[in-house]
XYZ file of C-alpha atoms in Angstrom:
678
model
C 103.786 85.882 106.729
C 107.373 86.509 105.938
C 107.252 90.267 105.539
C 109.919 92.455 104.107
C 110.476 94.664 107.079
C 113.693 96.309 106.010
C 114.210 99.885 104.916
C 112.219 101.092 101.941
C 115.558 102.024 100.403
C 117.246 98.660 100.991
C 119.446 97.317 98.199
C 117.017 94.472 97.456
C 114.332 97.043 96.638
C 116.430 99.850 95.147
C 118.071 97.987 92.260
C 114.899 96.377 90.823
C 113.042 99.686 91.302
C 115.688 101.603 89.319
C 115.440 99.060 86.500
C 111.624 99.232 86.574
C 111.754 103.058 86.471
C 113.471 102.881 83.068
C 111.130 100.146 81.810
C 108.102 102.303 82.689
C 109.380 105.024 80.334
C 107.306 103.778 77.441
C 104.052 105.213 76.122
C 101.958 102.191 77.162
C 102.943 102.745 80.793
C 103.067 106.544 80.831
C 99.628 107.241 79.334
C 97.924 105.907 82.500
C 99.025 109.068 84.299
C 97.839 112.096 82.242
C 100.050 114.659 84.009
C 103.228 112.609 83.776
C 102.323 111.681 80.187
C 102.347 115.409 79.351
C 105.774 115.651 80.992
C 106.839 112.629 78.944
C 105.713 114.247 75.677
C 107.392 117.609 76.305
C 110.576 115.844 77.500
C 110.793 114.016 74.186
C 110.195 117.349 72.439
C 112.976 118.925 74.517
C 115.266 116.026 73.545
C 114.629 116.832 69.893
C 115.558 120.476 70.540
C 118.739 119.218 72.216
C 119.669 117.456 68.965
C 118.974 120.689 67.100
C 121.149 122.587 69.609
C 124.056 120.223 68.937
C 123.609 120.808 65.214
C 123.384 124.604 65.491
C 125.877 124.935 68.355
C 123.559 127.313 70.279
C 122.586 126.991 73.994
C 123.873 123.415 74.148
C 124.744 123.518 77.853
C 121.430 124.975 79.026
C 119.317 122.745 76.769
C 121.300 119.651 77.822
C 120.819 120.383 81.513
C 117.096 121.039 81.136
C 116.631 117.854 79.107
C 118.563 115.706 81.585
C 116.622 117.024 84.563
C 113.289 116.488 82.789
C 114.207 112.847 82.195
C 115.335 112.580 85.816
C 111.940 113.973 86.900
C 110.199 111.218 84.947
C 112.516 108.540 86.335
C 112.019 109.727 89.911
C 108.231 109.592 89.484
C 108.480 106.086 87.999
C 110.899 105.112 90.767
C 108.351 106.068 93.460
C 105.768 103.734 91.936
C 108.346 101.011 91.244
C 109.662 100.868 94.793
C 106.097 100.637 96.144
C 105.370 97.796 93.740
C 108.717 96.214 94.606
C 107.718 95.779 98.242
C 104.590 93.941 97.142
C 106.518 91.719 94.745
C 109.018 90.848 97.483
C 106.114 89.694 99.632
C 104.722 87.716 96.710
C 108.054 85.919 96.293
C 107.951 85.010 99.977
C 104.440 83.610 99.567
C 105.492 81.589 96.512
C 108.232 79.998 98.593
C 105.555 78.994 101.096
C 103.483 77.361 98.356
C 106.265 75.507 96.523
C 106.818 71.733 96.630
C 103.580 70.836 98.420
C 102.351 67.239 98.159
C 99.059 65.615 99.139
C 97.645 62.322 100.407
C 94.415 61.987 98.434
C 91.703 59.353 98.810
C 91.067 57.728 95.445
C 87.788 56.206 94.231
C 88.501 53.004 96.177
C 89.058 54.904 99.402
C 92.785 54.244 99.322
C 95.436 56.881 99.925
C 97.693 57.999 97.104
C 100.501 60.558 97.230
C 100.586 63.177 94.475
C 101.680 66.755 93.826
C 99.386 69.345 95.384
C 98.982 71.097 92.024
C 97.044 68.038 90.759
C 94.301 68.421 93.374
C 90.882 69.611 92.306
C 87.934 71.068 94.204
C 86.001 68.252 95.862
C 88.983 65.952 96.446
C 89.345 64.512 99.957
C 92.835 64.532 101.471
C 94.354 63.298 104.716
C 96.671 65.716 106.509
C 98.660 64.296 109.412
C 101.044 65.639 112.030
C 104.002 67.319 110.330
C 102.262 67.627 106.950
C 101.741 70.905 105.139
C 98.219 71.719 103.976
C 98.296 70.977 100.223
C 95.340 73.194 99.241
C 92.576 75.391 100.573
C 89.772 73.380 102.078
C 87.374 72.684 104.900
C 87.877 70.139 107.674
C 85.203 67.445 107.326
C 86.505 65.022 109.943
C 88.663 65.407 113.032
C 90.344 68.233 114.871
C 93.946 69.422 114.624
C 96.326 72.110 115.819
C 97.739 74.068 112.903
C 100.714 76.404 112.569
C 99.616 79.275 110.295
C 102.705 81.437 110.860
C 103.790 81.055 107.226
C 100.601 82.867 106.207
C 99.652 85.061 109.167
C 103.021 85.644 110.793
C 101.506 84.659 114.155
C 103.458 82.022 116.085
C 100.481 80.934 118.195
C 98.980 77.693 116.751
C 95.245 77.589 116.016
C 92.682 74.810 116.254
C 90.664 73.774 113.223
C 87.673 71.497 113.788
C 85.087 69.825 111.576
C 81.583 71.239 111.812
C 82.587 74.552 113.380
C 83.033 78.064 111.976
C 86.774 77.465 112.413
C 86.898 74.720 109.806
C 88.622 76.528 106.922
C 92.271 75.690 106.260
C 94.771 77.363 103.953
C 97.419 75.913 101.672
C 100.938 76.183 103.082
C 99.980 75.908 106.759
C 101.360 73.038 108.843
C 99.555 70.487 111.043
C 101.477 70.161 114.307
C 99.199 67.694 116.120
C 96.541 65.094 115.280
C 95.180 64.460 111.805
C 92.226 65.675 109.774
C 90.349 64.915 106.612
C 89.966 67.931 104.382
C 87.706 68.586 101.403
C 89.571 70.689 98.834
C 87.644 73.846 97.911
C 89.843 75.393 95.201
C 91.439 74.404 91.930
C 95.105 75.145 91.100
C 95.665 78.881 90.695
C 92.457 79.738 92.556
C 93.573 79.199 96.151
C 93.657 81.881 98.806
C 97.456 81.883 98.615
C 97.350 82.357 94.819
C 94.991 85.302 95.244
C 97.253 86.815 97.889
C 100.241 86.547 95.558
C 98.346 88.261 92.737
C 97.044 90.966 95.060
C 100.297 91.946 96.725
C 102.086 92.262 93.390
C 99.706 95.137 92.556
C 100.507 94.784 88.880
C 96.966 95.645 87.825
C 95.802 97.752 90.757
C 92.697 99.666 89.720
C 92.347 103.320 90.619
C 89.909 104.141 93.395
C 87.114 106.717 92.872
C 89.034 109.374 94.824
C 92.153 108.718 92.750
C 90.134 109.046 89.557
C 88.609 112.308 90.790
C 92.021 113.657 91.790
C 93.509 112.590 88.445
C 90.766 114.553 86.665
C 91.514 117.596 88.851
C 95.241 117.370 88.152
C 94.553 116.960 84.428
C 92.409 120.094 84.558
C 95.169 122.041 86.284
C 97.595 120.825 83.624
C 95.322 122.145 80.881
C 95.105 125.478 82.694
C 98.892 125.730 82.834
C 99.118 124.902 79.116
C 96.987 127.995 78.534
C 99.056 129.947 81.079
C 102.374 129.064 79.425
C 100.986 129.985 75.998
C 99.838 133.301 77.489
C 103.324 133.860 78.907
C 104.777 133.332 75.450
C 102.415 135.965 74.056
C 103.296 138.326 76.898
C 106.999 137.756 76.228
C 106.575 138.532 72.528
C 104.682 141.713 73.402
C 107.329 142.852 75.904
C 110.273 141.833 73.690
C 111.461 139.143 76.096
C 112.963 136.089 74.383
C 111.514 132.787 75.604
C 112.708 129.737 73.715
C 110.667 126.555 73.372
C 113.006 124.840 75.847
C 112.334 127.578 78.425
C 108.580 127.264 77.858
C 108.812 123.477 78.282
C 110.753 123.936 81.524
C 108.190 126.465 82.742
C 105.332 124.118 81.906
C 106.853 121.134 83.744
C 107.702 123.131 86.860
C 104.275 124.778 87.065
C 102.019 121.742 86.574
C 101.324 119.451 89.601
C 104.073 116.921 88.842
C 104.786 116.250 92.529
C 101.453 114.719 93.496
C 100.996 113.199 90.028
C 104.313 111.378 90.367
C 103.497 110.086 93.862
C 99.775 109.349 93.538
C 100.100 105.721 92.502
C 102.784 105.045 95.123
C 100.454 106.296 97.884
C 97.742 103.790 96.968
C 100.100 100.856 96.480
C 101.935 101.494 99.750
C 98.585 101.641 101.566
C 97.825 98.079 100.471
C 101.360 97.131 101.486
C 100.774 98.512 104.997
C 97.608 96.437 105.217
C 99.603 93.351 104.285
C 102.028 94.123 107.111
C 99.008 94.210 109.424
C 98.112 90.720 108.099
C 95.078 91.959 106.174
C 94.659 91.113 102.497
C 92.727 93.783 100.621
C 91.000 92.390 97.558
C 90.572 95.887 96.060
C 91.945 99.387 96.426
C 88.358 100.620 96.598
C 87.886 98.716 99.864
C 91.063 100.201 101.348
C 89.895 103.702 100.529
C 86.380 103.061 101.833
C 87.817 101.872 105.138
C 88.973 105.413 105.813
C 85.372 106.664 105.591
C 83.550 104.031 107.674
C 80.543 105.340 109.611
C 78.944 102.096 110.832
C 80.578 98.785 111.716
C 78.520 95.594 111.916
C 79.992 92.657 113.787
C 78.721 89.137 113.991
C 78.710 88.047 117.637
C 79.851 84.437 117.437
C 83.524 84.115 116.608
C 83.918 87.851 116.131
C 82.987 89.496 119.436
C 82.937 86.249 121.402
C 85.383 83.354 121.177
C 82.824 81.405 119.157
C 81.743 78.674 121.564
C 79.817 78.714 124.829
C 81.709 77.525 127.884
C 80.391 76.111 131.157
C 81.152 78.557 133.960
C 78.874 77.537 136.864
C 76.631 74.787 138.277
C 73.427 76.245 139.763
C 71.311 73.924 141.956
C 67.697 74.028 143.218
C 65.802 72.688 146.244
C 68.712 71.514 148.362
C 70.489 69.488 145.659
C 74.237 69.560 146.274
C 76.435 71.219 143.673
C 78.585 68.071 143.593
C 75.593 65.889 142.627
C 74.624 68.288 139.838
C 78.222 68.472 138.620
C 78.561 64.662 138.680
C 75.382 64.192 136.644
C 76.457 66.868 134.168
C 79.942 65.297 133.959
C 78.632 61.782 133.312
C 76.251 62.927 130.603
C 79.002 64.926 128.872
C 81.833 62.366 128.768
C 80.871 61.275 125.249
C 79.855 64.777 124.158
C 82.452 65.994 121.633
C 80.972 69.474 121.272
C 82.943 72.441 122.713
C 80.136 72.962 125.246
C 80.261 69.339 126.338
C 84.021 69.393 126.700
C 83.842 72.573 128.788
C 81.309 70.909 131.162
C 83.656 67.947 131.679
C 86.605 70.260 132.249
C 84.729 72.432 134.784
C 83.419 69.443 136.750
C 86.846 67.781 136.910
C 88.478 71.028 137.970
C 85.935 71.757 140.715
C 85.427 68.276 142.161
C 88.292 66.140 140.896
C 86.223 63.540 139.042
C 88.361 60.958 137.222
C 87.316 58.939 134.198
C 89.226 55.873 135.312
C 86.970 55.605 138.365
C 83.946 54.624 136.281
C 83.225 51.907 133.726
C 81.179 53.092 130.765
C 81.327 49.755 128.970
C 77.701 48.973 129.788
C 76.464 52.558 129.774
C 74.063 53.715 127.106
C 74.922 57.135 125.703
C 72.027 59.242 124.430
C 73.447 61.469 121.643
C 72.172 64.986 121.096
C 69.337 65.297 118.611
C 68.022 68.444 117.003
C 64.533 67.034 117.493
C 64.788 66.297 121.235
C 67.303 69.113 121.896
C 68.912 67.096 124.662
C 71.429 64.317 125.298
C 72.314 62.094 128.231
C 73.402 58.744 129.645
C 71.849 55.657 131.231
C 74.482 54.382 133.678
C 73.715 51.698 136.275
C 70.541 52.945 137.949
C 71.016 56.538 136.810
C 69.046 58.047 133.948
C 70.530 61.490 133.276
C 69.444 64.004 130.669
C 70.732 67.476 129.896
C 69.533 69.976 127.315
C 67.543 73.108 126.636
C 65.249 74.169 129.477
C 62.119 73.753 127.360
C 63.227 70.284 126.217
C 63.976 69.051 129.755
C 60.705 70.510 131.022
C 58.826 68.671 128.299
C 60.757 65.458 129.040
C 59.872 65.558 132.734
C 56.221 66.363 132.181
C 54.405 66.148 135.508
C 57.026 63.996 137.271
C 58.590 66.904 139.118
C 56.878 70.055 140.374
C 60.265 71.799 140.390
C 60.174 72.163 136.625
C 57.836 75.093 137.003
C 58.986 76.371 140.402
C 59.398 80.075 140.810
C 63.052 79.770 141.868
C 63.891 77.725 138.799
C 62.167 80.232 136.505
C 64.008 83.141 138.102
C 67.315 81.298 137.730
C 66.735 80.697 134.020
C 65.664 84.318 133.431
C 68.710 85.667 135.286
C 71.092 83.605 133.151
C 69.400 84.834 129.966
C 69.518 88.458 131.152
C 73.251 88.108 131.810
C 73.818 86.903 128.274
C 74.280 83.236 129.159
C 72.572 80.042 128.071
C 70.886 77.816 130.691
C 71.311 74.063 130.200
C 68.983 72.076 132.454
C 70.016 68.742 134.024
C 67.699 66.056 135.405
C 68.362 62.661 136.988
C 65.762 59.905 137.338
C 63.025 62.391 136.465
C 64.166 64.861 139.113
C 65.419 68.292 138.139
C 68.850 68.921 139.679
C 69.618 72.403 138.395
C 71.165 74.339 135.563
C 74.567 74.547 133.885
C 75.460 78.155 133.117
C 76.911 78.320 129.594
C 78.424 81.655 128.722
C 79.648 83.317 125.547
C 83.159 84.492 126.390
C 83.984 87.973 125.119
C 87.325 88.238 123.334
C 90.015 89.910 125.478
C 90.326 93.720 125.457
C 87.626 94.105 122.816
C 85.659 96.673 124.849
C 88.624 99.057 124.863
C 88.929 98.678 121.097
C 85.270 99.558 120.620
C 85.861 102.680 122.725
C 88.615 103.660 120.282
C 86.254 103.170 117.337
C 83.671 105.344 119.071
C 86.235 108.128 119.449
C 86.897 107.850 115.721
C 83.197 108.480 115.070
C 82.338 104.899 114.125
C 79.125 103.321 115.411
C 79.421 99.622 116.309
C 76.447 97.286 115.896
C 76.427 93.654 117.054
C 74.339 91.224 115.022
C 73.311 87.936 116.609
C 70.735 85.194 116.448
C 70.313 85.276 120.240
C 67.150 86.464 121.947
C 66.960 90.181 122.850
C 67.744 89.642 126.562
C 70.904 87.651 125.841
C 71.935 90.028 123.055
C 71.491 93.078 125.297
C 73.691 91.561 128.014
C 76.494 90.643 125.621
C 76.272 94.016 123.885
C 76.648 95.781 127.246
C 79.607 93.619 128.251
C 81.354 94.062 124.900
C 80.675 97.812 124.779
C 78.966 98.013 121.364
C 76.669 100.943 120.592
C 73.695 98.923 119.353
C 72.609 95.370 118.582
C 70.211 93.455 116.379
C 68.862 90.292 118.004
C 67.435 87.139 116.387
C 68.901 88.318 113.080
C 68.700 86.144 109.996
C 71.084 86.562 107.034
C 68.333 88.560 105.317
C 68.012 90.851 108.366
C 71.738 91.616 108.215
C 71.496 92.369 104.502
C 68.449 94.603 104.945
C 70.097 96.584 107.744
C 73.204 97.265 105.640
C 71.094 98.408 102.677
C 69.084 100.689 104.967
C 72.188 102.365 106.402
C 73.766 102.709 102.944
C 70.621 104.477 101.678
C 71.249 107.049 104.423
C 74.550 107.838 102.704
C 76.758 106.090 105.241
C 79.727 103.824 104.609
C 79.248 100.406 106.183
C 81.803 97.811 107.232
C 80.945 94.237 108.176
C 83.058 91.747 110.117
C 82.106 88.074 109.978
C 83.358 84.540 109.691
C 80.382 82.263 109.025
C 78.568 81.204 105.873
C 75.485 83.055 107.106
C 77.556 86.275 107.079
C 78.432 85.954 103.380
C 75.504 88.011 101.928
C 76.167 90.872 104.356
C 79.924 90.770 103.701
C 79.262 91.026 99.964
C 76.857 93.974 100.367
C 78.981 96.022 102.783
C 81.317 98.718 101.476
C 84.083 97.048 103.466
C 83.572 93.331 104.120
C 86.243 91.956 106.448
C 86.169 88.166 106.573
C 88.074 86.218 109.200
C 90.690 83.851 107.717
C 89.623 81.194 110.241
C 86.052 81.380 108.974
C 84.286 79.516 106.221
C 85.290 79.607 102.563
C 82.004 81.329 101.654
C 82.753 84.192 104.046
C 86.276 84.657 102.689
C 85.011 84.684 99.104
C 82.276 87.237 99.890
C 84.436 89.815 101.683
C 86.720 92.333 100.007
C 89.258 92.053 102.827
C 90.517 89.019 104.726
C 91.972 89.318 108.222
C 94.657 86.650 108.448
C 94.760 86.922 112.243
C 90.968 86.486 112.556
C 90.867 89.323 115.060
C 87.941 91.779 114.824
C 90.016 94.324 116.742
C 92.099 94.515 113.575
C 89.400 96.695 112.020
C 90.767 99.608 114.026
C 94.077 99.190 112.225
C 92.249 98.873 108.895
C 90.412 102.140 109.559
C 93.639 103.865 110.552
C 95.409 102.747 107.392
C 92.432 103.792 105.247
C 92.352 107.219 106.884
C 96.128 107.480 106.584
C 95.917 106.950 102.825
C 93.316 109.713 102.516
C 95.294 112.055 104.799
C 98.556 111.358 102.949
C 96.948 111.970 99.579
C 95.360 115.184 100.865
C 98.574 116.416 102.480
C 100.700 115.805 99.386
C 98.041 117.321 97.119
C 97.960 120.448 99.278
C 101.763 120.617 99.275
C 101.990 120.051 95.518
C 99.450 122.707 94.529
C 100.819 125.392 96.870
C 104.286 124.334 95.760
C 103.353 125.087 92.138
C 101.887 128.466 93.097
C 105.107 129.354 94.908
C 107.242 128.293 91.941
C 105.091 130.507 89.721
C 105.839 133.561 91.861
C 109.495 132.559 92.180
C 110.181 132.212 88.448
C 107.964 134.715 86.594
C 109.385 137.873 88.252
C 112.922 136.706 87.436
C 111.979 136.252 83.765
C 110.202 139.567 83.226
C 111.836 141.933 85.711
C 114.004 143.486 82.964
C 110.999 144.407 80.810
C 108.735 145.185 83.758
C 110.854 146.766 86.535
C 107.816 146.979 88.814
C 108.005 143.172 89.130
C 111.189 143.635 91.136
C 109.001 144.017 94.196
C 108.000 140.372 93.757
C 111.541 139.212 92.951
C 112.234 138.535 96.634
C 114.772 135.756 95.991
C 116.935 137.824 93.644
C 117.979 134.827 91.558
C 121.191 135.150 89.551
C 119.581 135.263 86.096
C 116.455 134.180 84.229
C 118.278 131.052 82.997
C 119.458 130.122 86.495
C 115.893 130.660 87.760
C 114.518 128.246 85.165
C 117.212 125.621 85.729
C 116.942 125.896 89.525
C 113.159 125.394 89.329
C 113.533 122.314 87.097
C 116.137 120.777 89.428
C 113.999 121.518 92.489
C 110.956 120.027 90.760
C 112.829 116.744 90.266
C 114.486 116.559 93.687
C 111.338 117.310 95.698
C 109.790 114.064 94.392
C 112.689 112.089 95.869
C 112.376 113.812 99.238
C 108.639 113.086 99.351
C 108.880 109.383 98.383
C 109.320 108.237 102.034
C 106.250 110.244 103.037
C 104.218 108.660 100.235
C 105.346 105.135 101.138
C 105.225 105.370 104.935
C 102.221 107.685 105.078
C 101.457 110.874 106.967
C 100.759 110.306 110.652
C 97.015 110.100 111.170
C 95.675 112.226 114.024
C 92.185 111.511 115.398
C 90.648 114.979 114.932
C 87.594 116.360 113.166
C 87.631 116.970 109.412
C 87.604 120.748 110.038
C 90.683 120.607 112.279
C 92.382 118.213 109.882
C 91.861 120.695 107.028
C 93.309 123.498 109.166
C 96.301 121.310 110.037
C 96.920 120.395 106.389
C 96.690 124.000 105.224
C 99.017 125.217 107.967
C 101.610 122.456 107.754
C 101.563 121.344 104.126
C 99.990 124.416 102.534
C 102.361 126.882 104.187
C 105.217 124.399 103.788
C 104.429 124.050 100.093
C 104.746 127.813 99.702
C 107.951 128.275 101.695
C 109.967 125.216 100.620
C 110.238 126.177 96.894
C 111.512 129.668 97.744
C 114.205 128.219 100.001
C 115.030 125.262 97.732
C 115.203 127.193 94.476
C 117.353 129.927 96.057
C 119.841 127.366 97.424
C 120.027 125.534 94.093
C 120.494 128.874 92.279
C 123.417 129.699 94.566
C 125.019 126.272 93.979
C 124.693 126.175 90.178
C 125.909 129.766 89.958
C 128.906 129.005 92.146
C 129.953 126.007 90.033
C 129.287 127.836 86.788
C 126.453 125.765 85.315
C 124.768 128.945 84.009
């Protein structure tokens, strides 16, 4: 994907964000944030008092400065959200460029090809995509195999293979075929493609608040109500002590004491989290899923295509009773020449690599190929005087019957059991009713995945592999991959039941999968991460899509989810302690004349009550700007316990929130006094 990797304050983002900050200053936009809506209301009220000040000629300078800085506070808060949204919209524009001007070669009712605009395609249409063509729509390969460049979508330069009949059959609009040709069945109508959904998602125009955001918004609204009462009480105290507090001063007090900092940055934190996921090539279909990813307790992974590469590969020829390895390899090679399955191709490749067999040395014109059948569970070839069959051990044993005593020999049985225990699949080979040996087919574990599972374990996440294999095979693969647990011979219903069981225990569950049989589990999981290379059903069921189809990516998803939670917590801690500090910085300066004993708390010795108020308002606006990068980039996530994380937040952001206002307000007071603003 063509990401916008420049600075968050690049010119291409700044100018539209400034414009959007002004546009957001309307009631329909502002009411969505209760705290900032209160600021909006009192700012308008202060503007009315400014008009009155111009009419009466009293306190024009002070009222003007307060009013301007209140509007600036609103604009800075809107700017934080706008620049976060701007990054998403820039990505959406890049994706639209990928989608534009696509055409298609569609088969009409007569089976003839016709060229038309891609936007005219409908679900169910069959299209031909050849070398050099761009994929006109989302679909599934129904015939052929091709190498596809998906860099326009995933950002990865390495081409991928898409093949009919496999779990890697899904193709995405905007990708490019760089070799061979395929027939594709369109699976989406215009406006409903994966690319269209990505565009809508990254724009974040209608991003829904997550449960934690809603809870925090309620808390901040409650604090705002408390400070309304507090400011009213201060007015009563001022009247009692003969201290004059104008409405403008009370408005300024109210705005500086309520949690405007976190309220102004809250939306930007969530939006930027989804933006960071997009940079990691993960499309989050909901903010709720992003947030849940930071609380994952259990991760379920489908074995095939997720933990393993997805296909079994021939790794060894194992012989019995004095049969030479070359004879077994030759028989396996002959019987696999017409086998187009990945397993068959791997047998041919292994035999040719080990013994140098060449296809041009044989004539298959008069050979009879025996295709694989789900009923016989074997395939083979009749060539000259050779009758060769290969297939499942039970199928070959049944085929041989009583012709060969080796079918039930102890050595053969031990060989088959050993392969199963090691997580492999034994494929028996016989020639002219004589058992030659076994081909060792092995599920290949994806590179470096064990180390990634170790990282997840350190983060407190339990990994569970789900597979349809027998328990012996599943146990071997689970041990090799380094997962904590496994469920063998699992049906789609078993996966669903396990997730429901764990969720009833109060745990947050994530599921990684790529096949149609994973769809129910992906839909049920709190975080369902579907592989982009998987089936359309899987991608529709999940609430996240990994464009790189790499299960190791879940570690990055978890980190980003935790980072959002940590950032929100850190800024909330800073904002609340910040408000407490401002309270103790301003109140003594206002009442020290009437209550001399408050001088003990007036540690900053601000120039005057008016300079104290103005300095606090200016600081309240500027601190939002300084915290925007933290909200957009996120607080660094450290892998520690929740208790230690709380201690760290309180020490760093709690203590910082107390100290920074004292320092900031004092410096601003010195500056505005020096230049004569008060």
